[in-house]
Amino acid sequence: MRWRSALLGALVVVPLLVVLALGFGQDPHAVPSVLQGRAAPHFALQSLAGTTIDLDTLRGKPVVINFWATWCYPCKAEHDLLQDAAMHYGDKVQFLGVIYQDRETNVRQYMHGRPDHYPQLFDPGSRVAIDYGVAGVPESYLITAQGTIAYKHAGVLTPQLLHQYLDAWTAQGSQPTDAAKPLREGTAP
Amino acid sequence: MMGAHIPYVLTALLATATQATPPVQSTAPAAAAVGSAPQMAVPPVALPTPSGRDQDDVAFNIGKQLRCPVCQGMPIAESPATMAQDMMRLVREKLAAGQSPEEINQYFINRYGEWVMLKPEARGFNWLVWLLPPLSLGLCALWALSYVGRKRPGLAATADPSPVAPQPPDPYLAAIRREVER
């Protein structure tokens, strides 16, 4: 009788422990990405400068899309890293910032006097954010020259991660010729 | 015999009237078949389309099943978050464009995965979500029954009025009794 109780208890407790162990091993806010390995959803958005950027016209070079907002503190920390990276890789990689639920005046005010090495795009109605499965900011998408989403990163990017992907992608052609300063280390908190 | 067919005829006529086909085409042959309606031009009637209220209901029902990605376990239909409202707007637009609720759900699943569905579809690994709770409940019930079954003989033993074996007298109490009786 005792072994039967132990077996019943184990049948109830063990699955619960497994579920809890799996749950605690993951970030509860992390939303799994199903877009990795798929074609990047198309968009054509207007930039802060007033020009329309069409993703299809960028086919042939890697693209880094960063969803951000001025009200998001980690985004600001990441912004400097991305500006440095955009300068470092020059025209070998196209960086794009997509403003996520923010006001144009706030963005203009924030960008005023700051480095501006890549276009910042407005996303009315969060259409592009929804198309990319954004669940918060900052989130970044690394898209290959063929237009496939290779990696989605939720949270602040690190220089190591950018180097890991972009160096490999740009190494196939000539090395980045921009003699600007390298990616700022330790920017990410 | 004819009377038995009346409900079917009425049903068929009602069904014809509720179809989204031009009323001139659908009612004229029916009238000719009955033979009582005059052969006159029928003014075109507006097609019966789902009202805005109906579409709102459908959109709300879809939104109740979709998880708000920036909230804590809330459906987009009930969340005040801007992102959820943007998603609801998209649901309404897709409905208005003629997409079915299944197509709209699939659109969001393609972007956010099965995670976006608050009520996961019962297939594959998702079966665990549906089967584990009743299974656990059943196991708990089994355990409770076996526990009660084990306890019952003990309870019966305590309720049994059979005489208890006499305990040996406490020497301390016996000494007190002797002192009192002296």
Coordinates of C-alpha atoms in Angstrom, one line a residue:
Chain A
M1 CA 0.0 0.0 0.0
R2 CA 2.9 2.3 0.9
W3 CA 4.5 1.8 -2.5
R4 CA 1.3 2.6 -4.3
S5 CA 0.9 5.9 -2.4
A6 CA 4.5 6.7 -3.3
L7 CA 3.9 5.9 -7.0
L8 CA 0.7 8.1 -7.0
G9 CA 2.5 10.9 -5.3
A10 CA 5.4 10.6 -7.8
L11 CA 3.0 10.6 -10.7
V12 CA 1.6 13.9 -9.5
V13 CA 4.7 15.6 -8.2
V14 CA 7.2 14.7 -10.9
P15 CA 5.4 16.2 -13.9
L16 CA 4.8 19.3 -11.8
L17 CA 8.5 19.6 -11.0
V18 CA 9.4 19.1 -14.6
V19 CA 7.0 21.8 -15.7
L20 CA 8.3 24.2 -13.0
A21 CA 11.9 23.4 -13.9
L22 CA 11.3 24.1 -17.5
G23 CA 9.3 27.3 -16.7
F24 CA 11.9 28.7 -14.3
G25 CA 14.6 28.1 -16.8
Q26 CA 13.1 30.5 -19.2
D27 CA 12.5 34.3 -19.2
P28 CA 8.7 34.6 -18.5
H29 CA 8.6 37.7 -20.7
A30 CA 10.4 36.1 -23.6
V31 CA 8.1 35.5 -26.6
P32 CA 9.4 32.6 -28.8
S33 CA 10.2 33.7 -32.3
V34 CA 8.8 31.7 -35.1
L35 CA 10.2 34.0 -37.8
Q36 CA 13.8 32.9 -37.7
G37 CA 14.6 31.2 -41.0
R38 CA 11.6 32.8 -42.7
A39 CA 11.5 35.6 -45.2
A40 CA 11.5 39.0 -43.6
P41 CA 8.0 40.6 -43.9
H42 CA 8.0 43.4 -46.4
F43 CA 7.5 47.0 -45.5
A44 CA 7.9 50.5 -46.9
L45 CA 8.0 53.1 -44.1
Q46 CA 8.7 56.8 -44.0
S47 CA 11.9 57.9 -42.3
L48 CA 12.5 60.8 -40.0
A49 CA 14.1 62.6 -43.0
G50 CA 10.9 62.1 -45.0
T51 CA 12.1 59.5 -47.5
T52 CA 10.4 56.1 -47.9
I53 CA 12.5 53.1 -47.2
D54 CA 11.4 49.9 -48.9
L55 CA 12.9 46.7 -47.5
D56 CA 12.8 45.0 -50.9
T57 CA 15.2 47.6 -52.4
L58 CA 17.8 46.6 -49.7
R59 CA 18.0 43.0 -51.0
G60 CA 21.6 42.1 -51.6
K61 CA 23.0 43.4 -48.3
P62 CA 22.4 42.3 -44.7
V63 CA 19.9 44.4 -42.8
V64 CA 19.6 45.0 -39.0
I65 CA 16.2 46.2 -38.0
N66 CA 16.0 47.6 -34.5
F67 CA 12.6 48.3 -32.9
W68 CA 13.0 51.0 -30.3
A69 CA 11.4 54.0 -28.5
T70 CA 12.6 57.0 -26.6
W71 CA 10.6 56.0 -23.6
C72 CA 12.6 52.8 -23.4
Y73 CA 15.7 53.2 -21.3
P74 CA 17.6 50.1 -22.5
C75 CA 16.9 51.2 -26.1
K76 CA 18.8 54.4 -25.5
A77 CA 21.8 52.4 -24.2
E78 CA 21.6 50.2 -27.3
H79 CA 21.2 53.1 -29.6
D80 CA 24.9 54.2 -29.2
L81 CA 26.1 50.7 -30.0
L82 CA 23.9 50.6 -33.1
Q83 CA 25.1 54.0 -34.3
D84 CA 28.7 52.8 -33.9
A85 CA 28.0 49.6 -35.7
A86 CA 26.3 51.4 -38.6
M87 CA 29.4 53.6 -38.9
H88 CA 31.8 50.6 -38.6
Y89 CA 30.1 48.5 -41.3
G90 CA 29.4 51.4 -43.5
D91 CA 27.4 50.4 -46.7
K92 CA 28.1 46.7 -46.2
V93 CA 25.2 46.4 -43.8
Q94 CA 22.0 48.5 -43.7
F95 CA 20.8 49.4 -40.2
L96 CA 17.2 50.5 -39.8
G97 CA 15.5 51.8 -36.7
V98 CA 11.8 51.4 -36.4
I99 CA 10.1 53.6 -33.9
Y100 CA 7.7 51.6 -31.7
Q101 CA 4.7 53.5 -30.2
D102 CA 6.4 56.8 -29.8
R103 CA 5.8 60.4 -30.9
E104 CA 7.6 62.0 -33.7
T105 CA 8.5 65.0 -31.6
N106 CA 10.0 62.9 -29.0
V107 CA 12.2 61.1 -31.5
R108 CA 13.2 64.3 -33.2
Q109 CA 14.1 65.8 -29.9
Y110 CA 16.1 62.7 -28.9
M111 CA 18.0 62.4 -32.2
H112 CA 18.8 66.1 -32.2
G113 CA 22.6 66.5 -31.9
R114 CA 23.2 62.8 -31.8
P115 CA 24.9 60.6 -34.4
D116 CA 22.5 59.6 -37.1
H117 CA 24.1 57.0 -39.3
Y118 CA 21.0 55.1 -40.3
P119 CA 17.4 55.9 -41.0
Q120 CA 14.7 56.0 -38.3
L121 CA 11.3 54.8 -39.6
F122 CA 7.8 55.6 -38.3
D123 CA 5.5 52.6 -38.0
P124 CA 1.9 53.9 -37.8
G125 CA -0.5 51.5 -36.1
S126 CA 2.4 49.2 -35.2
R127 CA 1.8 47.3 -38.4
V128 CA 5.4 46.4 -39.0
A129 CA 5.9 45.6 -35.4
I130 CA 3.0 43.2 -35.5
D131 CA 4.2 41.7 -38.8
Y132 CA 7.6 41.0 -37.1
G133 CA 6.0 39.6 -33.9
V134 CA 7.4 42.3 -31.7
A135 CA 6.5 41.9 -28.1
G136 CA 8.4 44.8 -26.5
V137 CA 11.4 46.9 -27.1
P138 CA 14.2 46.8 -27.8
E139 CA 14.0 44.0 -30.3
S140 CA 16.3 43.5 -33.2
Y141 CA 16.2 41.3 -36.4
L142 CA 19.3 40.3 -38.3
I143 CA 18.3 39.7 -41.9
T144 CA 20.6 38.1 -44.5
A145 CA 21.3 39.6 -47.9
Q146 CA 18.8 37.1 -49.3
G147 CA 16.1 38.6 -47.1
T148 CA 15.8 35.8 -44.5
I149 CA 15.5 36.5 -40.8
A150 CA 18.6 34.8 -39.4
Y151 CA 18.2 35.9 -35.8
K152 CA 15.8 37.7 -33.6
H153 CA 17.1 39.3 -30.4
A154 CA 14.9 40.5 -27.6
G155 CA 16.6 42.9 -25.3
V156 CA 19.8 44.9 -25.7
L157 CA 22.2 43.7 -28.4
T158 CA 25.8 43.1 -27.6
P159 CA 28.8 44.0 -29.7
Q160 CA 29.9 40.3 -29.7
L161 CA 26.6 39.2 -31.1
L162 CA 26.7 41.8 -33.9
H163 CA 30.3 40.8 -34.7
Q164 CA 29.3 37.2 -34.7
Y165 CA 26.7 37.6 -37.5
L166 CA 27.8 40.7 -39.4
D167 CA 31.5 39.9 -39.6
A168 CA 30.7 36.5 -41.1
W169 CA 28.2 38.0 -43.6
T170 CA 30.5 40.9 -44.7
A171 CA 33.6 38.7 -44.8
Q172 CA 32.3 37.1 -48.0
G173 CA 32.9 40.4 -49.8
S174 CA 35.6 42.9 -49.0
Q175 CA 36.3 43.7 -45.4
P176 CA 34.5 46.8 -44.0
T177 CA 36.5 49.7 -45.3
D178 CA 35.3 52.2 -42.9
A179 CA 38.2 53.1 -40.7
A180 CA 35.9 54.5 -38.0
K181 CA 36.2 53.4 -34.4
P182 CA 35.3 49.8 -33.7
L183 CA 32.1 48.8 -31.9
R184 CA 32.0 50.3 -28.5
E185 CA 32.6 47.6 -26.0
G186 CA 30.5 47.3 -22.8
T187 CA 27.8 49.6 -24.1
A188 CA 25.1 47.1 -23.2
P189 CA 24.2 47.2 -19.5
Chain B
M1 CA -48.8 14.0 -48.0
M2 CA -48.3 17.5 -49.3
G3 CA -48.5 18.8 -45.8
A4 CA -45.5 16.9 -44.8
H5 CA -43.4 18.9 -47.3
I6 CA -44.6 22.3 -46.1
P7 CA -41.9 22.7 -43.4
Y8 CA -39.1 21.8 -45.9
V9 CA -40.5 24.2 -48.5
L10 CA -40.7 27.0 -45.9
T11 CA -37.2 26.2 -44.8
A12 CA -35.9 26.3 -48.3
L13 CA -37.7 29.6 -48.9
L14 CA -36.2 31.1 -45.8
A15 CA -32.8 29.8 -46.7
T16 CA -33.1 31.4 -50.1
A17 CA -34.1 34.7 -48.5
T18 CA -31.1 34.8 -46.2
Q19 CA -28.5 33.9 -48.9
A20 CA -26.3 36.8 -50.0
T21 CA -27.5 36.5 -53.6
P22 CA -29.4 39.2 -55.6
P23 CA -33.0 39.0 -54.5
V24 CA -34.3 39.4 -58.0
Q25 CA -32.6 36.2 -59.1
S26 CA -33.5 34.2 -56.0
T27 CA -37.1 35.3 -55.4
A28 CA -38.4 35.4 -59.0
P29 CA -38.1 31.7 -59.8
A30 CA -39.6 30.9 -56.4
A31 CA -42.5 33.2 -57.2
A32 CA -43.0 31.6 -60.6
A33 CA -43.0 28.2 -59.0
V34 CA -45.7 29.2 -56.6
G35 CA -47.6 30.8 -59.4
S36 CA -49.3 33.5 -57.3
A37 CA -46.9 36.4 -57.5
P38 CA -47.3 38.9 -60.3
Q39 CA -44.6 39.1 -63.0
M40 CA -43.4 42.5 -62.3
A41 CA -40.0 44.2 -61.9
V42 CA -38.8 43.9 -58.3
P43 CA -36.8 46.8 -57.2
P44 CA -33.2 45.8 -56.1
V45 CA -32.9 45.3 -52.4
A46 CA -29.7 45.8 -50.5
L47 CA -27.9 42.6 -49.9
P48 CA -28.0 41.3 -46.4
T49 CA -24.5 41.9 -45.2
P50 CA -23.2 41.5 -41.7
S51 CA -23.9 44.6 -39.8
G52 CA -21.1 46.6 -38.1
R53 CA -22.3 45.3 -34.8
D54 CA -22.0 41.7 -35.9
Q55 CA -18.4 42.3 -37.2
D56 CA -17.5 44.0 -33.9
D57 CA -18.8 40.8 -32.1
V58 CA -16.7 38.6 -34.4
A59 CA -13.7 40.8 -33.9
F60 CA -14.2 40.8 -30.1
N61 CA -14.4 37.0 -30.1
I62 CA -11.2 36.7 -32.1
G63 CA -9.5 39.2 -29.9
K64 CA -10.5 37.3 -26.8
Q65 CA -8.5 34.3 -28.0
L66 CA -5.4 36.3 -28.9
R67 CA -2.8 37.0 -26.2
C68 CA -1.6 40.6 -25.8
P69 CA 2.1 40.3 -26.3
V70 CA 3.0 43.2 -24.0
C71 CA 0.6 42.3 -21.1
Q72 CA 0.4 39.5 -18.5
G73 CA -1.9 36.8 -19.8
M74 CA -4.6 39.3 -21.2
P75 CA -6.4 39.0 -24.4
I76 CA -6.0 41.8 -26.9
A77 CA -9.8 42.4 -26.8
E78 CA -9.6 43.4 -23.1
S79 CA -6.3 45.0 -22.9
P80 CA -5.9 48.8 -22.7
A81 CA -2.3 48.6 -24.1
T82 CA -1.7 50.5 -27.3
M83 CA -0.2 47.4 -28.9
A84 CA -3.3 45.4 -28.1
Q85 CA -5.5 48.1 -29.6
D86 CA -3.4 48.2 -32.7
M87 CA -3.8 44.4 -33.0
M88 CA -7.5 44.7 -32.5
R89 CA -7.7 47.3 -35.3
L90 CA -5.8 45.0 -37.5
V91 CA -8.3 42.2 -36.7
R92 CA -11.2 44.4 -37.7
E93 CA -9.5 45.4 -40.9
K94 CA -8.8 41.9 -41.8
L95 CA -12.4 40.9 -41.1
A96 CA -13.7 43.8 -43.2
A97 CA -11.3 42.6 -46.0
G98 CA -13.2 39.3 -45.9
Q99 CA -10.7 37.1 -44.0
S100 CA -12.1 34.3 -41.9
P101 CA -11.4 34.1 -38.1
E102 CA -9.2 31.1 -38.8
E103 CA -7.1 33.0 -41.3
I104 CA -6.7 35.9 -38.9
N105 CA -5.7 33.6 -36.1
Q106 CA -3.2 31.9 -38.5
Y107 CA -1.8 35.4 -39.3
F108 CA -0.9 36.0 -35.7
I109 CA 0.3 32.4 -35.1
N110 CA 2.7 32.9 -38.1
R111 CA 4.1 36.0 -36.3
Y112 CA 4.0 35.1 -32.7
G113 CA 3.7 31.3 -32.7
E114 CA 1.1 29.2 -30.9
W115 CA 2.0 31.3 -27.8
V116 CA -0.3 34.0 -29.1
M117 CA -3.4 31.8 -28.7
L118 CA -4.7 31.9 -25.1
K119 CA -6.5 28.6 -25.8
P120 CA -4.0 26.4 -27.5
E121 CA -5.3 24.1 -30.2
A122 CA -5.7 20.5 -29.0
R123 CA -3.1 18.8 -31.2
G124 CA 0.4 17.4 -30.8
F125 CA 2.3 18.5 -27.7
N126 CA -0.6 20.8 -26.8
W127 CA -2.6 17.7 -25.8
L128 CA -0.6 17.8 -22.6
V129 CA -2.2 21.1 -21.6
W130 CA -5.7 19.5 -22.1
L131 CA -4.9 16.1 -20.6
L132 CA -2.7 16.8 -17.6
P133 CA -5.3 18.7 -15.5
P134 CA -8.0 16.0 -15.6
L135 CA -5.3 13.3 -15.3
S136 CA -3.9 15.0 -12.2
L137 CA -7.4 15.4 -10.8
G138 CA -8.1 11.7 -11.4
L139 CA -4.9 10.7 -9.7
C140 CA -5.6 12.9 -6.8
A141 CA -9.1 11.4 -6.5
L142 CA -7.6 7.9 -6.6
W143 CA -5.1 8.8 -3.9
A144 CA -7.9 10.3 -1.8
L145 CA -10.0 7.2 -2.2
S146 CA -7.2 4.9 -1.2
Y147 CA -6.4 7.2 1.7
V148 CA -9.9 7.1 3.0
G149 CA -10.0 3.3 2.4
R150 CA -6.9 2.9 4.6
K151 CA -8.3 5.1 7.3
R152 CA -11.8 3.5 7.5
P153 CA -10.7 0.2 9.3
G154 CA -8.9 2.3 11.9
L155 CA -12.0 4.4 12.4
A156 CA -14.1 1.3 12.7
A157 CA -11.8 0.0 15.4
T158 CA -12.1 3.1 17.5
A159 CA -15.9 3.0 17.2
D160 CA -16.0 -0.7 18.2
P161 CA -17.6 -1.0 21.7
S162 CA -15.7 -4.2 22.5
P163 CA -14.2 -4.3 26.0
V164 CA -10.8 -3.0 26.3
A165 CA -8.2 -5.1 28.1
P166 CA -7.9 -4.0 31.8
Q167 CA -4.9 -1.9 32.4
P168 CA -2.7 -2.7 35.3
P169 CA -3.4 -0.4 38.3
D170 CA -1.2 2.6 38.7
P171 CA 0.8 2.1 41.9
Y172 CA 0.8 5.8 42.6
L173 CA -3.0 6.0 42.4
A174 CA -3.3 2.9 44.6
A175 CA -1.0 4.5 47.2
I176 CA -3.2 7.6 47.3
R177 CA -6.3 5.5 47.6
R178 CA -4.9 3.7 50.5
E179 CA -4.0 6.9 52.2
V180 CA -7.5 8.3 51.7
E181 CA -9.2 5.2 53.0
R182 CA -7.0 5.0 56.1

